[in-house]
GROMACS .gro file of C-alpha atoms in nm:
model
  114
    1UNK     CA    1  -0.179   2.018   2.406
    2UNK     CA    2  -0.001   1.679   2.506
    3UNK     CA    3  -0.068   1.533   2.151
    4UNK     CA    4   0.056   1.176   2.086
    5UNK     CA    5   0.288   1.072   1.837
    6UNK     CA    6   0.158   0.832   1.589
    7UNK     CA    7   0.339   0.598   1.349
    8UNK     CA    8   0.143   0.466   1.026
    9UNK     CA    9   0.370   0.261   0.783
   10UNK     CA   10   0.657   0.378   0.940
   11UNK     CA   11   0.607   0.739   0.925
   12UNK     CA   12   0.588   0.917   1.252
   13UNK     CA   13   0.345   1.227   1.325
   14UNK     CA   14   0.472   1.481   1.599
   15UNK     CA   15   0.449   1.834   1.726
   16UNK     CA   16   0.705   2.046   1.915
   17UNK     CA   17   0.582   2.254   2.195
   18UNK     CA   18   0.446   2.597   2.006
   19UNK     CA   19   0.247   2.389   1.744
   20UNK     CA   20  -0.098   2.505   1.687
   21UNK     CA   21  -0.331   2.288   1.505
   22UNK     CA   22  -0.609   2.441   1.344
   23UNK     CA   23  -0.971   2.236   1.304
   24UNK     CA   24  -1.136   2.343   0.989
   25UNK     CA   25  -0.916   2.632   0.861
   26UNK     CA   26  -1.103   2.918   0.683
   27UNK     CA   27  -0.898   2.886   0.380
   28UNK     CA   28  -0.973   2.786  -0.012
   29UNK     CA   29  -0.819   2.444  -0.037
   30UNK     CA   30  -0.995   2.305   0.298
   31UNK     CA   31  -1.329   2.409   0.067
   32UNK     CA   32  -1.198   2.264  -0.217
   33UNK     CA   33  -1.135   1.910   0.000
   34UNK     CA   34  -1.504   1.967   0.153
   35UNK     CA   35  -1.646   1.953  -0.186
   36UNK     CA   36  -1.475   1.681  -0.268
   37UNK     CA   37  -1.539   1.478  -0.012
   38UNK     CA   38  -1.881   1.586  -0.050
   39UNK     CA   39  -1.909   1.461  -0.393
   40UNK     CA   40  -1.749   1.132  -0.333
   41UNK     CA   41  -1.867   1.025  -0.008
   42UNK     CA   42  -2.016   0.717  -0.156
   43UNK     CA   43  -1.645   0.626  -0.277
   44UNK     CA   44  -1.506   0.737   0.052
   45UNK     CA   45  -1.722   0.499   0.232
   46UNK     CA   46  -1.674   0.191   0.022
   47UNK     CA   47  -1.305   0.267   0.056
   48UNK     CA   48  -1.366   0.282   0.438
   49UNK     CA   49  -1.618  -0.036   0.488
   50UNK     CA   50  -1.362  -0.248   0.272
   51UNK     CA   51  -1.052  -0.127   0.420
   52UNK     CA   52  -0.899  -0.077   0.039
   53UNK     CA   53  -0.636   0.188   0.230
   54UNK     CA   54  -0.524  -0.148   0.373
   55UNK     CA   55  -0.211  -0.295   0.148
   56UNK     CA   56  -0.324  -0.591   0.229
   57UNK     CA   57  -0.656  -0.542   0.060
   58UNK     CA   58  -0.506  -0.403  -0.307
   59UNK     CA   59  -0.458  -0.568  -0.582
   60UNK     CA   60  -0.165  -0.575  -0.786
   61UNK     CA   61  -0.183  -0.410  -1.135
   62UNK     CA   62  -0.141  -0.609  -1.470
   63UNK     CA   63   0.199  -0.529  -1.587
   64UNK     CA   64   0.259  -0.351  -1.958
   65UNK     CA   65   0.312  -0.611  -2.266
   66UNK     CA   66   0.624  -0.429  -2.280
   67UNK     CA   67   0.732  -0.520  -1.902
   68UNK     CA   68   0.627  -0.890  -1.962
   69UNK     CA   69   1.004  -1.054  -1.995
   70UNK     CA   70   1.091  -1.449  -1.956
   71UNK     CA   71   1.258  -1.553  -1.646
   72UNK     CA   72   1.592  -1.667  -1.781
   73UNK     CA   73   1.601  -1.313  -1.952
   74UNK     CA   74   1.555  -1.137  -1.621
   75UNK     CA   75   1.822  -1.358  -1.502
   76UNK     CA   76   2.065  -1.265  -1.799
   77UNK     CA   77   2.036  -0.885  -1.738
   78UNK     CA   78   2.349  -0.666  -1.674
   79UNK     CA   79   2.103  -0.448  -1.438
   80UNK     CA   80   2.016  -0.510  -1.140
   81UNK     CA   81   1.612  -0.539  -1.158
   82UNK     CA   82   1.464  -0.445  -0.782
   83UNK     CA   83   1.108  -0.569  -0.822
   84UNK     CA   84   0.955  -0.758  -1.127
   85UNK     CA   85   0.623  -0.966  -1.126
   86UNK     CA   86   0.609  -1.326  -1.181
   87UNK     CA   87   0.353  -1.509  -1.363
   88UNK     CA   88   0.380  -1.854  -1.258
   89UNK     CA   89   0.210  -2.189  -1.137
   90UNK     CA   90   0.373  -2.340  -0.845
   91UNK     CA   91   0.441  -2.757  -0.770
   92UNK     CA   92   0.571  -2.854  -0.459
   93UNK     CA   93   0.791  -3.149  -0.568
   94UNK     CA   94   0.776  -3.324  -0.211
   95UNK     CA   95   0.400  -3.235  -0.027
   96UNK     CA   96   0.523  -3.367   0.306
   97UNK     CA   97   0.745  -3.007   0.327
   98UNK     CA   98   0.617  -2.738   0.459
   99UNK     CA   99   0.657  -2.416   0.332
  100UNK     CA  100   0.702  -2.070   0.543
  101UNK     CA  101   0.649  -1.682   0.449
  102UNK     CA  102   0.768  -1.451   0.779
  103UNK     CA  103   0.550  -1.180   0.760
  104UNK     CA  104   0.422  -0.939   1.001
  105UNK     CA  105   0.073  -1.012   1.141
  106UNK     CA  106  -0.048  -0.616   1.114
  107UNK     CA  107   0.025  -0.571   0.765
  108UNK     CA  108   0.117  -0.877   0.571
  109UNK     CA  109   0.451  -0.732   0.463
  110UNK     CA  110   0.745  -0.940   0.437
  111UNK     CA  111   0.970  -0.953   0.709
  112UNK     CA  112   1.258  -1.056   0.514
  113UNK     CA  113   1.379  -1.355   0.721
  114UNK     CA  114   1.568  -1.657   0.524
   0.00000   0.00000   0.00000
């Protein structure tokens, strides 16, 4: 009763007034999960220690050959590309500028400010 509403990466957990919640259901896939969990605890708890849930914590996979394109190709394209990954070495033609990245403080995302 009374439960809280919780929101994790923007999706928000709530009941309505005749919810029942059950703890440890007597059915075959919660004994399927406990075996699981039984037989990967030692994964389970590296993920945990190391926060690797956290987005900030993952690392980005290598792209496909195939995906790899040239930037003035990219820039060419009739399509409009949403995300792409960018292989690059950065120079900073004048050091006394400073240079910002808005992001939020809880989970490093962009906050998509100019």
């Amino acid at each position: 009763m009374r439960l809280c509403v919780n929101t994790f990466y923007g999706l928000s957990i709530c009941t309505v007034p005749n919810s029942t919640i059950l703890f440890d259901p007597p059915i075959q896939r919660n004994e399927l999960l406990k075996q699981w969990m039984q037989t990967n605890q030692e994964y389970i708890e590296i993920v945990a220690s190391h926060k690797l849930y956290d987005k900030a914590n993952q690392e980005i996979d290598q792209p496909f050959s195939s995906q790899i394109r040239k930037i003035s190709q990219i820039l060419s394209l009739n399509e409009v590309v949403k995300s792409f990954c960018i292989k690059a070495q950065i120079r900073i033609k004048n050091p006394e500028d400073f240079v910002y990245f808005l992001a939020c403080p809880g989970c490093s995302k962009s906050c998509g400010a100019a």
